[in-house]
């Protein structure tokens, strides 16, 4: 075989390897939702129905990506902690939300903020809601969900990307909110400190942080498991400049606000009580 033939053969061989590599590398962004199907669901929030585009559950691919830190698709589902917040609006609305500037952290589909802006008559709603999340895809879903609700044209709201622990821009975020809100965001307890830091720096003096919490696996490669999760959350809050103001359990809520057609029909307050869900209301501690 001549050297020219060898070069030509090698080129063919290399081309084949290149092709193989191209075939092997599907070049799929791991943040894809091939198996996820967004559907439109109806959720009852007090006396209002909220219509949300969301996925009913995470796919095995989503779970793998979440576990190995590749991508967090949890923002495409609606979570039990959000239902707990909606059920508790009757007892929290006046003190925490009516007429207030609200920052929602980890908003996902937008269920919490949208629930606040749609439920109840206009006079009892927040004056402004900023819905935020680290996941730009979830924020697009949130944007579409906001656009589904005519009532929101009467509300002032914005949607922004925000990752906990990152510095807030001084002009429109820092120390400018009356209440920060987060529902069902504690599935990795290593994220508690940045969550509290962001909630703290966004709040005005004496501001409130409403945390609707459902115990999850709380896995973290960087953190050992804790024995008493509620106490651990309270300790972290204290460490990050908060005082516990109220701790509300599902069985203390006056009644459930559910309708038959709603997605949350299957999750009762009794279920939530049994799994150890609760609502923490923290107050920003005075500066020393
Ligand atoms: C389990 S979902 C809860 C979504 C929604 N609050 C609910 O209750 O249905 C958690 C949300 O927190 C967001 N998230 C997770 N880590 C975050 C971080 N470090 N900064 C900002 N958002 C984060 C995720 O993108 C996701 O939308």
mmCIF file of C-alpha atoms in Angstrom, residues 49-277:
data_model
loop_
_atom_site.group_PDB
_atom_site.id
_atom_site.type_symbol
_atom_site.label_atom_id
_atom_site.label_comp_id
_atom_site.label_asym_id
_atom_site.label_seq_id
_atom_site.Cartn_x
_atom_site.Cartn_y
_atom_site.Cartn_z
ATOM 1 C CA UNK A 49 -59.474 29.346 40.357
ATOM 2 C CA UNK A 50 -55.910 29.674 39.086
ATOM 3 C CA UNK A 51 -55.102 28.105 35.710
ATOM 4 C CA UNK A 52 -51.520 27.016 35.352
ATOM 5 C CA UNK A 53 -49.381 25.460 32.669
ATOM 6 C CA UNK A 54 -47.151 22.913 34.440
ATOM 7 C CA UNK A 55 -45.940 19.312 34.336
ATOM 8 C CA UNK A 56 -47.692 16.883 36.662
ATOM 9 C CA UNK A 57 -44.484 15.266 37.824
ATOM 10 C CA UNK A 58 -40.767 15.189 37.144
ATOM 11 C CA UNK A 59 -39.478 12.604 34.678
ATOM 12 C CA UNK A 60 -36.743 10.081 35.544
ATOM 13 C CA UNK A 61 -34.355 12.212 33.421
ATOM 14 C CA UNK A 62 -35.287 15.289 35.457
ATOM 15 C CA UNK A 63 -34.704 13.340 38.678
ATOM 16 C CA UNK A 64 -31.280 12.184 37.456
ATOM 17 C CA UNK A 65 -30.301 15.703 36.464
ATOM 18 C CA UNK A 66 -31.475 17.024 39.820
ATOM 19 C CA UNK A 67 -29.573 14.368 41.744
ATOM 20 C CA UNK A 68 -26.304 14.922 39.882
ATOM 21 C CA UNK A 69 -26.638 18.711 39.919
ATOM 22 C CA UNK A 70 -26.970 19.016 36.104
ATOM 23 C CA UNK A 71 -30.313 20.759 36.015
ATOM 24 C CA UNK A 72 -33.150 21.560 38.374
ATOM 25 C CA UNK A 73 -36.491 21.157 36.563
ATOM 26 C CA UNK A 74 -38.561 21.294 39.752
ATOM 27 C CA UNK A 75 -39.888 24.727 38.795
ATOM 28 C CA UNK A 76 -42.082 23.154 36.116
ATOM 29 C CA UNK A 77 -44.243 21.326 38.694
ATOM 30 C CA UNK A 78 -46.635 22.752 41.262
ATOM 31 C CA UNK A 79 -45.620 21.687 44.770
ATOM 32 C CA UNK A 80 -47.469 20.931 47.988
ATOM 33 C CA UNK A 81 -45.866 23.867 49.816
ATOM 34 C CA UNK A 82 -47.621 26.225 47.403
ATOM 35 C CA UNK A 83 -50.988 24.624 48.248
ATOM 36 C CA UNK A 84 -50.224 25.076 51.934
ATOM 37 C CA UNK A 85 -49.595 28.776 51.349
ATOM 38 C CA UNK A 86 -52.872 29.139 49.439
ATOM 39 C CA UNK A 87 -54.730 27.355 52.239
ATOM 40 C CA UNK A 88 -53.149 29.685 54.803
ATOM 41 C CA UNK A 89 -53.894 32.941 52.985
ATOM 42 C CA UNK A 90 -56.947 33.468 55.182
ATOM 43 C CA UNK A 91 -54.728 33.748 58.270
ATOM 44 C CA UNK A 92 -51.660 35.381 56.653
ATOM 45 C CA UNK A 93 -53.105 37.806 54.142
ATOM 46 C CA UNK A 94 -53.632 40.882 56.295
ATOM 47 C CA UNK A 95 -50.343 40.770 58.172
ATOM 48 C CA UNK A 96 -48.032 39.547 55.414
ATOM 49 C CA UNK A 97 -49.420 40.426 52.011
ATOM 50 C CA UNK A 98 -52.220 43.025 51.738
ATOM 51 C CA UNK A 99 -50.860 46.311 50.315
ATOM 52 C CA UNK A 100 -47.260 45.029 50.633
ATOM 53 C CA UNK A 101 -44.314 44.804 48.249
ATOM 54 C CA UNK A 102 -43.638 41.070 47.870
ATOM 55 C CA UNK A 103 -40.569 39.240 46.570
ATOM 56 C CA UNK A 104 -41.155 35.570 45.747
ATOM 57 C CA UNK A 105 -38.018 33.370 45.712
ATOM 58 C CA UNK A 106 -38.018 30.128 43.688
ATOM 59 C CA UNK A 107 -41.443 30.901 42.180
ATOM 60 C CA UNK A 108 -41.389 28.049 39.603
ATOM 61 C CA UNK A 109 -44.700 28.107 37.700
ATOM 62 C CA UNK A 110 -45.687 31.246 39.616
ATOM 63 C CA UNK A 111 -48.437 29.594 41.631
ATOM 64 C CA UNK A 112 -47.683 31.475 44.872
ATOM 65 C CA UNK A 113 -47.435 34.986 43.455
ATOM 66 C CA UNK A 114 -50.290 34.416 40.995
ATOM 67 C CA UNK A 115 -52.451 33.030 43.822
ATOM 68 C CA UNK A 116 -51.735 36.170 45.868
ATOM 69 C CA UNK A 117 -52.610 38.456 42.986
ATOM 70 C CA UNK A 118 -55.794 36.634 41.960
ATOM 71 C CA UNK A 119 -57.358 35.569 45.228
ATOM 72 C CA UNK A 120 -59.539 38.021 47.103
ATOM 73 C CA UNK A 121 -60.787 41.381 46.048
ATOM 74 C CA UNK A 122 -58.348 44.018 44.779
ATOM 75 C CA UNK A 123 -58.100 45.921 48.077
ATOM 76 C CA UNK A 124 -56.676 42.856 49.838
ATOM 77 C CA UNK A 125 -53.966 42.073 47.298
ATOM 78 C CA UNK A 126 -50.254 43.019 47.434
ATOM 79 C CA UNK A 127 -49.256 46.413 45.992
ATOM 80 C CA UNK A 128 -46.465 44.790 43.952
ATOM 81 C CA UNK A 129 -45.130 41.253 43.390
ATOM 82 C CA UNK A 130 -41.702 40.360 41.973
ATOM 83 C CA UNK A 131 -41.627 36.676 40.953
ATOM 84 C CA UNK A 132 -38.092 35.279 40.750
ATOM 85 C CA UNK A 133 -36.347 31.980 40.102
ATOM 86 C CA UNK A 134 -32.893 30.766 39.064
ATOM 87 C CA UNK A 135 -34.326 28.752 36.149
ATOM 88 C CA UNK A 136 -35.021 30.868 33.034
ATOM 89 C CA UNK A 137 -37.180 28.072 31.542
ATOM 90 C CA UNK A 138 -39.429 28.028 34.595
ATOM 91 C CA UNK A 139 -39.678 31.820 34.369
ATOM 92 C CA UNK A 140 -40.977 31.535 30.803
ATOM 93 C CA UNK A 141 -43.688 29.161 32.057
ATOM 94 C CA UNK A 142 -44.370 31.608 34.884
ATOM 95 C CA UNK A 143 -44.658 34.464 32.366
ATOM 96 C CA UNK A 144 -47.182 32.520 30.267
ATOM 97 C CA UNK A 145 -49.124 31.635 33.425
ATOM 98 C CA UNK A 146 -49.279 35.276 34.477
ATOM 99 C CA UNK A 147 -50.579 36.216 31.027
ATOM 100 C CA UNK A 148 -53.427 33.687 31.427
ATOM 101 C CA UNK A 149 -55.018 35.724 34.205
ATOM 102 C CA UNK A 150 -56.927 38.843 33.286
ATOM 103 C CA UNK A 151 -57.012 39.826 36.948
ATOM 104 C CA UNK A 152 -53.248 40.375 36.798
ATOM 105 C CA UNK A 153 -53.686 43.347 34.477
ATOM 106 C CA UNK A 154 -54.918 45.142 37.612
ATOM 107 C CA UNK A 155 -51.759 44.164 39.549
ATOM 108 C CA UNK A 156 -48.257 45.492 39.426
ATOM 109 C CA UNK A 157 -45.811 42.639 39.004
ATOM 110 C CA UNK A 158 -42.504 41.719 37.362
ATOM 111 C CA UNK A 159 -40.667 38.469 36.633
ATOM 112 C CA UNK A 160 -36.880 38.303 37.015
ATOM 113 C CA UNK A 161 -34.073 35.768 37.182
ATOM 114 C CA UNK A 162 -32.601 35.649 40.675
ATOM 115 C CA UNK A 163 -30.322 33.050 42.259
ATOM 116 C CA UNK A 164 -30.166 32.999 46.049
ATOM 117 C CA UNK A 165 -26.937 34.227 47.543
ATOM 118 C CA UNK A 166 -26.070 36.463 44.588
ATOM 119 C CA UNK A 167 -25.863 40.198 45.309
ATOM 120 C CA UNK A 168 -29.116 42.107 44.774
ATOM 121 C CA UNK A 169 -29.076 45.211 42.641
ATOM 122 C CA UNK A 170 -29.272 48.191 45.009
ATOM 123 C CA UNK A 171 -31.742 50.243 42.959
ATOM 124 C CA UNK A 172 -34.726 47.873 42.868
ATOM 125 C CA UNK A 173 -34.156 44.885 45.144
ATOM 126 C CA UNK A 174 -32.025 45.620 48.169
ATOM 127 C CA UNK A 175 -33.983 46.352 51.362
ATOM 128 C CA UNK A 176 -37.070 47.345 49.393
ATOM 129 C CA UNK A 177 -39.595 44.591 50.169
ATOM 130 C CA UNK A 178 -42.099 44.217 53.019
ATOM 131 C CA UNK A 179 -42.360 40.437 52.640
ATOM 132 C CA UNK A 180 -40.314 37.734 50.976
ATOM 133 C CA UNK A 181 -42.033 34.460 50.177
ATOM 134 C CA UNK A 182 -40.803 30.978 49.291
ATOM 135 C CA UNK A 183 -42.865 27.799 48.935
ATOM 136 C CA UNK A 184 -41.468 24.275 48.917
ATOM 137 C CA UNK A 185 -37.901 25.256 48.091
ATOM 138 C CA UNK A 186 -36.050 23.300 50.793
ATOM 139 C CA UNK A 187 -35.016 20.067 49.139
ATOM 140 C CA UNK A 188 -31.310 20.743 49.542
ATOM 141 C CA UNK A 189 -30.541 22.097 52.983
ATOM 142 C CA UNK A 190 -27.145 23.346 51.812
ATOM 143 C CA UNK A 191 -29.186 26.091 50.081
ATOM 144 C CA UNK A 192 -30.688 27.387 53.346
ATOM 145 C CA UNK A 193 -27.952 29.980 54.079
ATOM 146 C CA UNK A 194 -28.082 31.645 50.607
ATOM 147 C CA UNK A 195 -31.896 31.535 50.716
ATOM 148 C CA UNK A 196 -31.989 33.333 54.078
ATOM 149 C CA UNK A 197 -29.257 35.787 52.993
ATOM 150 C CA UNK A 198 -31.239 36.836 49.904
ATOM 151 C CA UNK A 199 -34.513 37.020 51.847
ATOM 152 C CA UNK A 200 -32.783 39.136 54.492
ATOM 153 C CA UNK A 201 -31.079 41.614 52.180
ATOM 154 C CA UNK A 202 -34.252 42.117 50.123
ATOM 155 C CA UNK A 203 -36.332 43.070 53.190
ATOM 156 C CA UNK A 204 -36.960 46.453 54.748
ATOM 157 C CA UNK A 205 -36.460 46.774 58.524
ATOM 158 C CA UNK A 206 -38.964 44.528 60.370
ATOM 159 C CA UNK A 207 -39.896 42.798 57.096
ATOM 160 C CA UNK A 208 -41.344 39.276 57.087
ATOM 161 C CA UNK A 209 -40.161 36.100 55.401
ATOM 162 C CA UNK A 210 -42.956 33.561 54.796
ATOM 163 C CA UNK A 211 -41.525 30.094 54.210
ATOM 164 C CA UNK A 212 -44.012 27.362 53.362
ATOM 165 C CA UNK A 213 -42.081 24.226 54.062
ATOM 166 C CA UNK A 214 -42.596 20.549 53.265
ATOM 167 C CA UNK A 215 -39.885 18.164 54.475
ATOM 168 C CA UNK A 216 -38.242 16.534 51.493
ATOM 169 C CA UNK A 217 -35.317 14.152 51.278
ATOM 170 C CA UNK A 218 -33.153 17.242 51.859
ATOM 171 C CA UNK A 219 -30.328 15.506 50.109
ATOM 172 C CA UNK A 220 -27.075 17.270 49.669
ATOM 173 C CA UNK A 221 -23.665 15.991 48.781
ATOM 174 C CA UNK A 222 -22.230 18.819 50.881
ATOM 175 C CA UNK A 223 -24.349 18.430 53.987
ATOM 176 C CA UNK A 224 -24.985 15.623 56.485
ATOM 177 C CA UNK A 225 -28.660 14.872 57.303
ATOM 178 C CA UNK A 226 -30.160 16.696 60.305
ATOM 179 C CA UNK A 227 -32.286 15.146 63.077
ATOM 180 C CA UNK A 228 -34.784 17.940 63.709
ATOM 181 C CA UNK A 229 -35.327 19.775 60.437
ATOM 182 C CA UNK A 230 -37.729 22.408 61.822
ATOM 183 C CA UNK A 231 -35.243 23.347 64.544
ATOM 184 C CA UNK A 232 -32.419 23.386 62.011
ATOM 185 C CA UNK A 233 -34.386 25.829 59.818
ATOM 186 C CA UNK A 234 -35.081 28.067 62.827
ATOM 187 C CA UNK A 235 -31.392 27.992 63.845
ATOM 188 C CA UNK A 236 -30.300 28.896 60.304
ATOM 189 C CA UNK A 237 -32.841 31.724 60.218
ATOM 190 C CA UNK A 238 -31.559 33.089 63.536
ATOM 191 C CA UNK A 239 -28.000 32.808 62.320
ATOM 192 C CA UNK A 240 -28.932 34.842 59.238
ATOM 193 C CA UNK A 241 -30.637 37.713 61.037
ATOM 194 C CA UNK A 242 -34.256 36.542 61.512
ATOM 195 C CA UNK A 243 -36.488 35.922 64.530
ATOM 196 C CA UNK A 244 -39.277 33.339 64.461
ATOM 197 C CA UNK A 245 -42.508 35.344 64.448
ATOM 198 C CA UNK A 246 -45.139 32.625 63.810
ATOM 199 C CA UNK A 247 -45.042 28.906 63.155
ATOM 200 C CA UNK A 248 -48.309 27.644 61.684
ATOM 201 C CA UNK A 249 -49.183 23.976 61.257
ATOM 202 C CA UNK A 250 -51.712 22.640 58.719
ATOM 203 C CA UNK A 251 -54.081 21.420 61.456
ATOM 204 C CA UNK A 252 -54.326 24.999 62.806
ATOM 205 C CA UNK A 253 -55.776 26.344 59.572
ATOM 206 C CA UNK A 254 -59.483 27.042 59.694
ATOM 207 C CA UNK A 255 -60.527 25.148 56.583
ATOM 208 C CA UNK A 256 -59.365 23.989 53.222
ATOM 209 C CA UNK A 257 -60.110 25.926 50.098
ATOM 210 C CA UNK A 258 -60.450 23.200 47.555
ATOM 211 C CA UNK A 259 -62.633 22.504 44.588
ATOM 212 C CA UNK A 260 -63.309 19.209 42.968
ATOM 213 C CA UNK A 261 -61.646 19.928 39.669
ATOM 214 C CA UNK A 262 -58.495 21.221 41.233
ATOM 215 C CA UNK A 263 -55.060 19.625 40.926
ATOM 216 C CA UNK A 264 -54.570 19.860 44.683
ATOM 217 C CA UNK A 265 -57.650 17.768 45.427
ATOM 218 C CA UNK A 266 -55.448 14.829 46.342
ATOM 219 C CA UNK A 267 -53.374 16.703 48.936
ATOM 220 C CA UNK A 268 -55.297 17.452 52.104
ATOM 221 C CA UNK A 269 -54.242 19.499 55.119
ATOM 222 C CA UNK A 270 -54.251 16.231 57.075
ATOM 223 C CA UNK A 271 -51.726 14.783 54.620
ATOM 224 C CA UNK A 272 -49.588 17.878 55.020
ATOM 225 C CA UNK A 273 -49.765 17.694 58.809
ATOM 226 C CA UNK A 274 -48.709 14.049 58.677
ATOM 227 C CA UNK A 275 -45.636 14.680 56.545
ATOM 228 C CA UNK A 276 -44.514 17.504 58.846
ATOM 229 C CA UNK A 277 -45.264 20.487 56.609
#
